[in-house]
Coordinates of C-alpha atoms in Angstrom, one line a residue:
X1 CA 0.2 0.0 0.1
X2 CA 1.4 3.4 -0.9
X3 CA 2.7 5.4 2.1
X4 CA 0.3 8.2 2.7
X5 CA 2.3 11.8 2.5
X6 CA 1.5 15.0 4.3
X7 CA -0.7 17.0 1.9
X8 CA -2.5 20.2 2.1
X9 CA -5.8 18.0 3.3
X10 CA -3.3 16.5 6.3
X11 CA -2.1 20.0 7.1
X12 CA -5.9 21.1 7.0
X13 CA -6.8 17.9 9.4
X14 CA -4.2 18.7 11.8
X15 CA -5.1 22.3 12.4
X16 CA -8.7 21.4 12.8
X17 CA -7.7 18.5 14.9
X18 CA -5.6 21.0 17.4
X19 CA -7.9 23.5 17.4
X20 CA -11.0 21.4 18.4
X21 CA -8.7 19.5 21.1
X22 CA -8.1 23.2 22.7
X23 CA -11.8 24.2 22.1
X24 CA -13.7 21.0 23.3
X25 CA -11.4 19.9 26.7
X26 CA -10.0 17.0 25.6
X27 CA -6.7 -9.3 20.5
X28 CA -5.0 -19.2 17.5
X29 CA -3.6 -20.9 19.8
X30 CA 0.0 -20.3 19.6
X31 CA 1.2 -20.2 16.1
X32 CA 1.4 -23.8 14.6
X33 CA 5.1 -25.1 14.4
X34 CA 6.7 -25.7 10.6
X35 CA 5.6 -29.0 9.6
X36 CA 8.2 -31.4 8.6
X37 CA 7.4 -32.1 5.1
X38 CA 5.3 -30.1 2.8
X39 CA 3.1 -32.8 1.8
X40 CA 1.9 -33.3 5.3
X41 CA 1.5 -29.8 6.4
X42 CA -2.5 -29.8 5.9
X43 CA -2.9 -32.9 7.7
X44 CA -1.3 -31.5 10.7
X45 CA -3.2 -28.4 10.7
X46 CA -6.6 -30.5 10.4
X47 CA -5.8 -32.5 13.2
X48 CA -4.9 -29.5 15.4
X49 CA -8.3 -27.7 14.2
X50 CA -10.2 -31.2 14.8
X51 CA -8.9 -31.0 18.4
X52 CA -10.1 -27.7 18.9
X53 CA -13.4 -27.7 17.4
X54 CA -15.4 -30.7 18.8
X55 CA -18.5 -29.9 20.5
X56 CA -19.8 -32.0 23.3
X57 CA -22.0 -34.3 21.1
X58 CA -18.7 -35.4 19.3
X59 CA -16.6 -38.5 20.4
X60 CA -14.3 -39.0 17.4
X61 CA -11.8 -41.9 17.1
X62 CA -8.3 -40.3 17.0
X63 CA -6.5 -41.4 13.7
X64 CA -2.5 -40.7 14.1
X65 CA -1.1 -38.7 11.0
X66 CA -0.2 -41.1 8.5
X67 CA 3.3 -41.0 6.9
X68 CA 2.2 -42.0 3.1
X69 CA 6.1 -43.4 2.6
X70 CA 5.3 -45.9 5.4
X71 CA 3.4 -48.9 4.4
X72 CA 3.1 -50.1 7.8
X73 CA 1.7 -46.6 8.9
X74 CA -0.5 -46.9 6.2
X75 CA -1.9 -50.4 7.0
X76 CA -2.1 -49.3 10.8
X77 CA -4.6 -46.4 9.3
X78 CA -6.9 -48.8 7.6
X79 CA -6.7 -51.2 10.7
X80 CA -7.9 -48.2 12.9
X81 CA -11.0 -48.0 10.9
X82 CA -11.7 -51.7 11.9
X83 CA -13.4 -53.8 9.4
X84 CA -13.9 -50.9 7.1
X85 CA -11.2 -50.4 4.7
X86 CA -11.9 -46.9 3.7
X87 CA -9.6 -45.2 1.0
X88 CA -5.9 -45.9 1.1
X89 CA -4.2 -42.5 2.0
X90 CA -3.0 -40.2 -0.8
X91 CA -2.1 -36.7 0.0
X92 CA -3.1 -34.1 -2.2
X93 CA -5.3 -31.0 -3.2
X94 CA -7.7 -29.9 -6.0
X95 CA -8.2 -26.8 -7.2
X96 CA -11.6 -25.3 -8.7
X97 CA -11.4 -21.7 -9.8
X98 CA -13.8 -19.8 -12.2
X99 CA -12.1 -16.4 -12.0
X100 CA -13.9 -14.6 -9.0
X101 CA -13.7 -17.5 -6.5
X102 CA -10.7 -20.2 -5.8
X103 CA -11.2 -23.3 -3.7
X104 CA -8.8 -25.7 -2.8
X105 CA -10.3 -29.1 -1.6
X106 CA -8.0 -31.7 0.5
X107 CA -8.0 -35.2 0.0
X108 CA -7.9 -35.7 3.7
X109 CA -11.4 -34.7 4.7
X110 CA -12.7 -34.1 1.4
X111 CA -13.0 -30.5 2.6
X112 CA -12.3 -27.2 1.4
X113 CA -9.0 -26.0 3.0
X114 CA -8.6 -22.7 1.2
X115 CA -11.2 -20.0 -0.1
X116 CA -10.0 -17.0 -1.7
X117 CA -11.5 -14.2 -3.4
X118 CA -9.8 -13.4 -6.6
X119 CA -11.0 -9.8 -7.1
X120 CA -10.7 -8.3 -3.8
X121 CA -7.9 -7.3 -1.1
X122 CA -7.7 -6.6 2.5
X123 CA -6.9 -3.4 3.9
X124 CA -3.0 -4.1 3.6
X125 CA -3.2 -5.4 -0.1
X126 CA -3.4 -9.1 0.8
X127 CA -5.9 -11.4 -1.1
X128 CA -9.3 -11.7 0.8
X129 CA -9.1 -15.6 2.0
X130 CA -12.4 -16.9 4.0
X131 CA -10.5 -20.3 4.5
X132 CA -6.7 -20.2 5.0
X133 CA -4.1 -22.0 7.4
X134 CA -6.7 -24.3 9.1
X135 CA -9.0 -21.8 10.4
X136 CA -11.8 -23.7 9.1
X137 CA -13.2 -27.2 9.0
X138 CA -16.2 -29.1 8.0
X139 CA -17.2 -32.9 8.4
X140 CA -19.5 -35.7 9.2
X141 CA -19.2 -37.8 12.6
X142 CA -21.1 -40.9 12.5
X143 CA -21.4 -44.2 14.4
X144 CA -20.3 -47.5 12.7
X145 CA -21.9 -51.3 13.1
X146 CA -19.0 -52.1 15.4
X147 CA -19.6 -49.2 17.7
X148 CA -17.0 -47.0 16.7
X149 CA -17.3 -42.9 16.0
X150 CA -15.8 -41.9 12.8
X151 CA -15.1 -38.3 11.7
X152 CA -15.1 -37.9 7.9
X153 CA -11.9 -35.2 8.7
X154 CA -9.8 -38.4 9.3
X155 CA -10.6 -40.1 6.0
X156 CA -8.9 -39.8 2.8
X157 CA -10.9 -39.0 -0.3
X158 CA -10.2 -40.1 -3.9
X159 CA -10.7 -36.7 -6.1
X160 CA -12.2 -37.1 -9.9
X161 CA -12.5 -34.0 -11.6
X162 CA -14.7 -33.6 -14.7
X163 CA -17.0 -31.2 -16.5
X164 CA -20.7 -30.5 -16.4
X165 CA -20.9 -28.2 -19.7
X166 CA -19.2 -25.1 -18.4
X167 CA -19.1 -26.3 -15.1
X168 CA -16.4 -28.2 -12.9
X169 CA -17.2 -31.0 -11.0
X170 CA -15.1 -32.7 -8.4
X171 CA -16.3 -35.8 -6.9
X172 CA -14.5 -36.9 -3.5
X173 CA -14.9 -40.2 -2.5
X174 CA -13.9 -42.1 0.7
X175 CA -14.3 -45.7 -0.6
X176 CA -14.6 -49.1 1.0
X177 CA -15.4 -50.7 -2.6
X178 CA -16.2 -49.6 -5.9
X179 CA -19.6 -49.3 -5.1
X180 CA -19.5 -48.5 -1.6
X181 CA -18.6 -45.1 -0.4
X182 CA -19.1 -41.8 1.1
X183 CA -18.8 -39.0 -1.6
X184 CA -18.3 -35.2 -1.4
X185 CA -19.3 -33.5 -4.7
X186 CA -18.7 -30.1 -5.6
X187 CA -19.9 -28.3 -8.7
X188 CA -18.8 -24.7 -9.3
X189 CA -20.3 -22.4 -12.1
X190 CA -18.5 -20.0 -14.2
X191 CA -18.5 -16.4 -12.2
X192 CA -20.6 -17.5 -9.6
X193 CA -19.4 -17.3 -5.6
X194 CA -22.1 -20.1 -4.8
X195 CA -21.2 -23.7 -5.3
X196 CA -23.3 -26.8 -5.5
X197 CA -22.4 -29.3 -2.9
X198 CA -23.8 -32.8 -2.4
X199 CA -23.3 -35.4 0.5
X200 CA -24.3 -38.7 -0.2
X201 CA -23.0 -42.3 0.8
X202 CA -23.7 -45.7 -1.5
X203 CA -23.8 -49.0 0.1
X204 CA -22.8 -47.9 3.3
X205 CA -26.1 -48.7 5.4
X206 CA -24.1 -51.9 6.6
X207 CA -21.6 -49.5 8.2
X208 CA -23.5 -46.6 9.2
X209 CA -25.3 -47.4 12.7
X210 CA -29.2 -46.0 11.8
X211 CA -30.0 -45.5 15.5
X212 CA -27.3 -43.0 16.3
X213 CA -27.6 -39.7 14.9
X214 CA -24.9 -38.4 12.2
X215 CA -23.8 -34.7 12.8
X216 CA -22.6 -32.3 10.7
X217 CA -19.8 -30.3 12.1
X218 CA -18.8 -26.9 10.7
X219 CA -16.3 -24.5 12.3
X220 CA -14.7 -21.3 11.1
X221 CA -12.6 -18.8 12.9
X222 CA -13.3 -15.5 11.1
X223 CA -10.1 -13.6 9.7
X224 CA -9.2 -10.2 9.8
X225 CA -9.8 -8.4 7.0
X226 CA -10.1 -4.6 7.9
X227 CA -7.9 -1.8 9.2
X228 CA -9.5 -1.5 12.3
X229 CA -10.7 -5.1 13.9
X230 CA -12.8 -3.8 16.5
X231 CA -15.2 -2.2 13.6
X232 CA -15.1 -5.4 11.4
X233 CA -15.8 -7.3 14.7
X234 CA -19.0 -5.2 15.5
X235 CA -20.3 -6.3 12.0
X236 CA -19.2 -10.0 12.3
X237 CA -21.8 -12.1 13.3
X238 CA -23.8 -15.4 12.6
X239 CA -26.9 -14.9 11.0
X240 CA -29.7 -17.5 9.9
X241 CA -32.9 -18.4 8.3
X242 CA -35.5 -20.4 9.9
X243 CA -38.9 -21.0 10.7
X244 CA -40.1 -20.3 7.2
X245 CA -38.4 -17.2 6.5
X246 CA -37.3 -15.6 10.0
X247 CA -34.1 -13.8 10.1
X248 CA -32.1 -13.9 13.2
X249 CA -28.5 -13.4 14.4
X250 CA -26.3 -14.4 17.4
X251 CA -24.9 -11.7 19.3
X252 CA -22.0 -9.8 17.5
X253 CA -20.8 -8.2 20.8
X254 CA -19.9 -11.4 22.7
X255 CA -20.2 -15.0 23.2
X256 CA -23.5 -16.4 22.2
X257 CA -25.4 -19.8 21.2
X258 CA -28.7 -21.1 20.7
X259 CA -30.7 -24.0 19.0
X260 CA -32.8 -23.4 16.1
X261 CA -35.3 -25.4 14.2
X262 CA -36.2 -25.5 10.4
X263 CA -33.3 -23.7 9.4
X264 CA -32.7 -22.9 5.8
X265 CA -29.0 -21.3 5.8
X266 CA -26.3 -20.2 8.1
X267 CA -24.3 -17.3 7.4
X268 CA -20.6 -16.7 8.8
X269 CA -20.9 -13.0 7.9
X270 CA -17.2 -11.3 8.5
X271 CA -18.5 -7.4 7.8
X272 CA -18.2 -7.3 4.1
X273 CA -17.5 -11.1 3.2
X274 CA -19.5 -14.1 4.3
X275 CA -19.5 -18.3 4.3
X276 CA -22.9 -19.6 3.7
X277 CA -24.1 -23.2 4.3
X278 CA -27.5 -23.3 2.4
X279 CA -29.7 -26.5 2.6
X280 CA -32.6 -27.3 -0.3
X281 CA -34.7 -29.3 2.5
X282 CA -34.0 -27.2 5.8
X283 CA -32.1 -28.8 8.4
X284 CA -34.4 -30.1 11.4
X285 CA -32.3 -28.4 13.9
X286 CA -29.1 -26.3 14.4
X287 CA -27.2 -26.1 17.4
X288 CA -24.9 -22.9 16.8
X289 CA -22.6 -20.7 18.8
X290 CA -20.1 -17.8 18.4
X291 CA -17.1 -16.8 20.5
X292 CA -15.6 -13.5 20.7
X293 CA -11.8 -13.4 19.8
X294 CA -11.3 -9.4 20.0
X295 CA -10.6 -7.7 23.3
X296 CA -9.2 -4.6 22.1
X297 CA -7.8 -2.6 19.3
X298 CA -4.5 -4.0 17.6
X299 CA -2.4 -4.9 14.5
X300 CA -1.6 -8.1 16.0
X301 CA -5.0 -9.4 16.2
X302 CA -5.8 -11.8 13.2
X303 CA -9.0 -13.1 13.8
X304 CA -12.4 -11.9 15.0
X305 CA -14.9 -14.6 16.2
X306 CA -15.1 -18.5 16.3
X307 CA -18.1 -19.7 14.9
X308 CA -19.5 -23.4 15.3
X309 CA -22.3 -25.2 14.2
X310 CA -23.5 -28.9 14.9
X311 CA -26.5 -30.2 12.9
X312 CA -27.9 -33.7 13.2
X313 CA -28.7 -35.3 9.5
X314 CA -31.1 -37.9 8.9
X315 CA -30.7 -41.3 7.1
X316 CA -32.7 -41.8 3.9
X317 CA -33.1 -45.6 3.4
X318 CA -30.0 -46.1 5.4
X319 CA -27.9 -43.9 3.4
X320 CA -26.7 -40.1 3.9
X321 CA -28.4 -37.8 1.2
X322 CA -28.1 -34.1 1.3
X323 CA -28.1 -31.3 -1.4
X324 CA -26.4 -28.2 -0.3
X325 CA -24.6 -25.2 -1.2
X326 CA -21.8 -23.3 -0.2
X327 CA -21.3 -19.5 -1.0
X328 CA -18.1 -17.8 -0.3
X329 CA -18.2 -14.1 -1.4
X330 CA -18.9 -10.6 -0.8
X331 CA -21.8 -9.3 1.3
X332 CA -23.0 -7.3 -1.9
X333 CA -26.7 -7.1 -2.4
X334 CA -25.9 -7.2 -6.2
X335 CA -24.5 -10.8 -6.0
X336 CA -26.7 -12.1 -3.1
X337 CA -29.9 -11.5 -5.1
X338 CA -28.9 -13.8 -7.6
X339 CA -29.5 -16.7 -5.4
X340 CA -33.0 -15.7 -4.8
X341 CA -34.3 -19.2 -3.8
X342 CA -32.5 -18.7 -0.5
X343 CA -33.1 -15.1 -0.3
X344 CA -29.5 -14.6 0.9
X345 CA -29.7 -10.7 0.8
X346 CA -31.0 -11.1 4.2
X347 CA -27.5 -11.8 5.5
X348 CA -27.2 -8.3 5.4
X349 CA -28.1 -6.4 8.3
X350 CA -30.2 -3.5 7.2
X351 CA -31.5 -2.2 10.4
X352 CA -34.7 -2.8 12.5
X353 CA -38.4 -2.3 11.3
X354 CA -38.9 0.8 9.3
X355 CA -35.6 1.8 9.3
X356 CA -34.3 -1.3 7.6
X357 CA -36.9 -0.8 5.0
X358 CA -35.7 2.9 4.1
X359 CA -32.1 1.5 4.2
X360 CA -32.8 -1.6 2.0
X361 CA -35.3 -0.2 -0.6
X362 CA -34.5 3.4 -0.6
X363 CA -31.1 4.4 0.3
X364 CA -29.1 1.1 -1.1
X365 CA -30.7 1.3 -4.6
X366 CA -30.7 5.2 -4.8
X367 CA -26.7 5.0 -3.7
X368 CA -25.9 2.2 -6.4
X369 CA -27.7 4.3 -9.1
X370 CA -25.7 7.4 -8.3
X371 CA -22.2 5.3 -7.6
X372 CA -22.8 3.7 -11.5
X373 CA -21.8 7.4 -12.9
X374 CA -20.0 9.0 -9.9
X375 CA -17.1 8.9 -7.5
X376 CA -18.2 7.4 -4.3
X377 CA -17.5 10.6 -2.5
X378 CA -19.3 12.4 -4.8
X379 CA -22.1 10.1 -5.1
X380 CA -22.5 10.5 -1.2
X381 CA -22.5 14.2 -1.3
X382 CA -25.2 14.2 -4.1
X383 CA -27.3 11.9 -1.9
X384 CA -26.8 14.1 0.9
X385 CA -28.1 17.3 -0.9
X386 CA -31.1 15.7 -2.0
X387 CA -32.1 13.8 1.3
X388 CA -31.6 17.2 2.9
X389 CA -33.6 19.2 0.1
X390 CA -36.5 16.5 0.4
X391 CA -36.3 17.1 4.0
X392 CA -36.4 20.8 4.0
X393 CA -40.2 21.4 4.4
X394 CA -39.7 19.4 7.7
X395 CA -36.8 21.8 8.6
X396 CA -38.9 24.9 7.7
X397 CA -41.6 23.7 10.2
X398 CA -39.4 23.1 12.9
X399 CA -37.6 26.7 12.4
X400 CA -41.2 28.1 12.2
X401 CA -42.1 26.7 15.5
X402 CA -38.7 27.9 17.2
X403 CA -39.5 31.6 15.5
X404 CA -43.2 31.6 17.0
X405 CA -41.7 30.6 20.6
X406 CA -39.2 33.2 20.4
X407 CA -41.8 36.0 19.7
X408 CA -44.1 34.7 22.4
X409 CA -40.6 34.7 24.8
X410 CA -41.4 37.8 26.6
X411 CA -45.1 36.9 27.5
X412 CA -44.2 33.7 28.8
X413 CA -41.5 35.6 30.7
X414 CA -44.2 37.9 32.1
X415 CA -46.3 34.7 33.1
X416 CA -43.7 33.1 34.7
X417 CA -43.0 36.2 37.0
X418 CA -46.4 36.7 37.5
X419 CA -47.3 33.1 38.8
X420 CA -43.7 32.3 40.4
X421 CA -45.4 31.2 43.6
X422 CA -48.1 29.0 41.8
X423 CA -46.5 26.2 39.2
X424 CA -49.9 25.0 38.5
X425 CA -51.3 28.4 37.7
X426 CA -48.4 29.0 35.6
X427 CA -48.8 25.9 33.5
X428 CA -52.4 26.7 32.9
X429 CA -51.8 30.3 31.9
X430 CA -48.9 29.1 29.7
X431 CA -51.0 26.7 28.0
X432 CA -53.8 29.1 27.5
X433 CA -51.4 31.5 25.8
X434 CA -50.0 28.6 23.6
X435 CA -53.7 28.0 22.6
X436 CA -54.7 31.4 21.8
X437 CA -51.7 32.0 19.9
X438 CA -52.1 28.8 17.8
X439 CA -48.8 27.9 18.8
X440 CA -47.7 24.1 20.4
X441 CA -44.4 24.0 22.0
X442 CA -44.4 20.2 20.7
X443 CA -44.4 21.5 17.0
X444 CA -40.7 21.9 16.8
X445 CA -40.2 18.5 18.3
X446 CA -42.3 16.3 15.7
X447 CA -40.2 17.7 12.5
X448 CA -36.9 16.2 14.8
X449 CA -39.0 12.8 15.3
X450 CA -39.9 12.5 11.7
X451 CA -36.2 12.8 10.4
X452 CA -35.1 9.8 13.1
X453 CA -36.0 6.7 10.6
X454 CA -33.8 8.6 7.9
X455 CA -31.1 9.2 10.5
X456 CA -31.1 5.5 11.8
X457 CA -31.3 4.2 8.2
X458 CA -28.2 5.9 7.2
X459 CA -26.7 5.0 10.4
X460 CA -27.0 1.7 9.3
X461 CA -26.4 2.0 5.5
X462 CA -22.9 3.3 5.7
X463 CA -21.1 0.7 7.8
X464 CA -22.7 -2.3 5.9
X465 CA -22.9 -1.0 2.2
X466 CA -20.4 -2.9 0.1
X467 CA -20.4 -0.3 -2.4
X468 CA -18.4 1.9 -0.3
X469 CA -15.7 -0.6 0.5
X470 CA -12.2 0.6 -0.8
X471 CA -13.5 3.5 -2.3
X472 CA -11.2 6.6 -1.7
X473 CA -12.4 10.3 -1.6
X474 CA -10.3 13.0 -0.9
X475 CA -7.8 12.2 2.1
X476 CA -10.1 9.0 2.9
X477 CA -8.6 5.9 1.3
X478 CA -11.8 3.8 2.2
X479 CA -15.1 5.5 2.9
X480 CA -16.1 2.2 4.7
X481 CA -13.5 2.7 7.3
X482 CA -12.0 5.5 9.3
X483 CA -9.9 8.5 7.6
X484 CA -6.8 8.7 10.0
X485 CA -4.5 11.7 9.1
X486 CA -2.6 11.0 12.2
X487 CA -1.8 7.7 14.0
X488 CA 0.5 6.6 16.9
X489 CA 1.7 3.5 18.5
X490 CA 2.0 4.4 22.1
X491 CA -1.3 2.9 24.3
X492 CA -2.7 5.8 26.0
X493 CA -5.1 4.7 28.9
X494 CA -8.9 5.7 28.1
X495 CA -7.8 7.6 25.1
X496 CA -6.6 4.4 23.3
X497 CA -9.7 2.5 24.6
X498 CA -12.6 4.8 23.7
X499 CA -11.0 7.0 20.9
X500 CA -8.2 5.0 19.4
X501 CA -4.5 5.5 18.2
X502 CA -5.3 7.5 15.4
X503 CA -7.4 10.8 14.7
X504 CA -10.1 10.9 11.8
X505 CA -10.9 14.3 10.3
X506 CA -14.4 13.7 8.8
X507 CA -15.6 13.2 12.2
X508 CA -13.8 16.6 13.3
X509 CA -15.5 18.4 10.6
X510 CA -19.0 16.7 11.1
X511 CA -18.6 17.8 15.0
X512 CA -17.5 21.3 14.1
X513 CA -20.7 21.6 11.6
X514 CA -23.2 20.0 14.3
X515 CA -21.9 22.6 16.9
X516 CA -22.6 25.6 14.6
X517 CA -26.1 24.1 13.8
X518 CA -27.0 23.8 17.4
X519 CA -25.8 27.2 18.1
X520 CA -27.8 28.7 15.5
X521 CA -31.1 26.5 16.6
X522 CA -31.0 26.2 20.4
X523 CA -27.9 28.1 21.8
X524 CA -29.3 31.5 22.1
X525 CA -32.9 30.1 23.7
X526 CA -31.6 27.5 25.8
X527 CA -33.4 28.3 29.3
X528 CA -31.8 26.9 32.5
X529 CA -34.5 25.6 34.5
X530 CA -34.3 24.7 38.0
X531 CA -33.8 20.7 38.4
X532 CA -33.0 20.6 34.7
X533 CA -29.5 19.8 33.2
X534 CA -27.5 22.5 31.7
X535 CA -28.9 22.7 28.4
X536 CA -25.6 24.6 27.2
X537 CA -23.5 21.9 28.4
X538 CA -25.3 19.4 26.3
X539 CA -24.9 21.4 23.5
X540 CA -21.3 21.1 23.8
X541 CA -21.4 17.6 24.7
X542 CA -23.2 16.1 21.6
X543 CA -20.7 17.4 19.1
X544 CA -17.8 16.0 21.5
X545 CA -19.5 12.7 21.7
X546 CA -19.6 12.7 17.9
X547 CA -16.2 13.3 17.7
X548 CA -15.2 10.4 20.0
X549 CA -17.6 7.9 18.6
X550 CA -17.5 8.3 14.9
X551 CA -13.7 8.3 14.9
X552 CA -13.6 4.7 14.5
X553 CA -16.6 4.4 12.0
X554 CA -17.1 4.5 8.5
X555 CA -15.6 7.9 7.2
X556 CA -18.4 7.9 4.7
X557 CA -21.1 8.2 7.5
X558 CA -19.1 11.0 8.8
X559 CA -18.9 12.8 5.4
X560 CA -22.7 12.5 5.3
X561 CA -23.1 14.2 8.5
X562 CA -20.6 17.0 7.8
X563 CA -22.3 17.8 4.5
X564 CA -25.6 17.5 6.1
X565 CA -25.4 19.9 8.6
X566 CA -23.6 22.4 6.3
X567 CA -26.7 22.0 4.1
X568 CA -29.1 22.6 7.0
X569 CA -27.1 25.2 8.1
X570 CA -27.5 27.0 4.6
X571 CA -31.3 26.1 4.4
X572 CA -32.0 27.5 8.0
X573 CA -30.0 30.8 6.8
X574 CA -32.2 30.9 4.0
X575 CA -35.2 30.5 6.2
X576 CA -34.2 33.0 8.8
X577 CA -33.2 35.9 6.5
X578 CA -35.2 35.5 3.4
X579 CA -38.4 33.4 4.1
X580 CA -39.5 34.0 7.8
X581 CA -40.6 37.8 8.8
X582 CA -40.5 37.6 12.7
X583 CA -43.0 40.9 12.4
X584 CA -45.6 39.4 10.1
X585 CA -45.2 36.0 12.8
X586 CA -46.0 38.5 15.6
X587 CA -48.8 40.0 13.9
X588 CA -50.2 36.7 12.9
X589 CA -50.0 35.5 16.8
X590 CA -51.8 38.5 17.7
X591 CA -54.7 38.0 15.4
X592 CA -55.0 34.5 16.3
X593 CA -55.3 35.3 20.2
X594 CA -58.2 37.3 18.8
X595 CA -60.2 34.8 17.3
X596 CA -62.0 32.2 19.8
X597 CA -60.1 29.2 20.1
X598 CA -62.3 25.9 20.0
X599 CA -60.5 23.3 22.5
X600 CA -60.2 19.8 21.1
X601 CA -61.3 16.8 23.3
X602 CA -57.5 16.3 24.5
X603 CA -57.2 20.1 25.3
X604 CA -60.4 20.1 27.3
X605 CA -59.4 17.1 29.1
X606 CA -56.0 18.4 30.1
X607 CA -57.4 21.8 31.1
X608 CA -60.2 20.0 33.3
X609 CA -57.5 18.2 34.9
X610 CA -55.1 20.9 35.9
X611 CA -58.4 22.9 37.2
X612 CA -59.2 19.7 39.6
X613 CA -55.6 19.7 40.5
X614 CA -55.6 23.5 41.5
X615 CA -58.9 23.0 43.2
X616 CA -57.6 20.1 45.2
X617 CA -54.7 22.1 46.0
X618 CA -56.7 24.8 47.5
X619 CA -58.7 22.7 49.7
X620 CA -55.6 21.0 51.0
X621 CA -54.5 24.3 52.2
X622 CA -57.8 24.8 54.3

């Protein structure tokens, strides 16, 4: 990666950083040893992972690592499997590749030992791997008729590579005889991240003990791909489709486990990439768990979470038969929508309720459209402008309410002084004044509430949008990550924990913009009332909290808030100086006060309740 040099943008960043600081108060085991020979490397790694991953339900036979040059060791391997002479050990791998995805399948275990994204790199320019160096394991455990428990990870499979039209087909068979075997069949299609995967046995109904469960065991340790491991880990989680279309997930914030029924797919999501196991006939149950591996922000942390799934399978006529699919690829809505039979786009967390709906059906397609012909940063700015203009009527309503309240402030102050010893009476008279003038103190809050779905939807859009990944803008190398203009290695207590070991520029700019916005809207009209917190302190606290919180967030999100607040400030200046006339507002309020005001049921009920309370207060004094 090209080293970042100081330029005018960085200099501006330094000036803003130090200015705002003055102004605002201020984590697989030990690494596996090198294997003695390259040909047994995968065996050693798989053996280590097998030991680590077994769940409580699994009691596998311990099969020694086989030296393929030692005929005695080979014989011992077959003898260790009892009367069943499965395939003679033969080390080796087979590669499937289609231009966008490369899978390496090992003879030992017949499983995928490497899955590489061929068109994507990590933050440090290394290809993105979802499986590599033994971080994942997949196999079946089952009991045999002589009461042993076998795990397919310990078996050797014979590979056979062929073509089915344009598709590559790899058959991996662990054989007892030519017509008695366990087969893993992989079929890779051109330019697709999804691979057809079939599990089946033939002639093993006398080998597999049918009265005990067959467990599919899947383990994966998430490999770090992003600059900030804590930020990536926040969006690394196990999601699943169950019970006829329900979508749920295990906690991304810590260790979690569950047992689910009628499972359609499991997605081990690593922020912008995911490993998915899907089934055409649904798993009856799945025992799933996740373990958090990240304790603090550090460049030395290589993994994010441990994912485990244990799934019991049913025999069909005494044989194994499962039609599955593997998906190794990006959490890109464009790619995931290709597999609508599984509805894999639900593996993206859009947000809850209406917020997710807005994110999924409004902002995602809208930004995708803009980014088709505009650079990523410009597309964000244009989207921000359009969103703010669309919300300008709401901004107008909010400012108009503030202007009306400002006009009424002298009269409200007069009532406060007149009834300073009678809080109930003061409240009654104030409400009467609001009613006569046609002003509601809640009218300024309603526009803000209307903007909340937009705010939260965008808050989820920027961190989860694959379209932003590794897209640059100005000094930001990656709009889906933080835009550091200064970094340090020294761990500073509290600061490193909450702020990080870097300074990001866009959050600083966004904090400054929101500060001036709050100054314009509430800074001059924040009354200090007894028993209430210092509202001006809150006005300073909000930009400060944004500065801290957004320092590790996607720079695209901070860019949005920066531009959004600038536009809002501009709109409000136009409203204040061009559209709204305070004298006309005052005259209109006076006219409204002369007109008879009919109370609605709510107002009448509130007035009666307050009068009753006042009357009871008087009686209590007698």
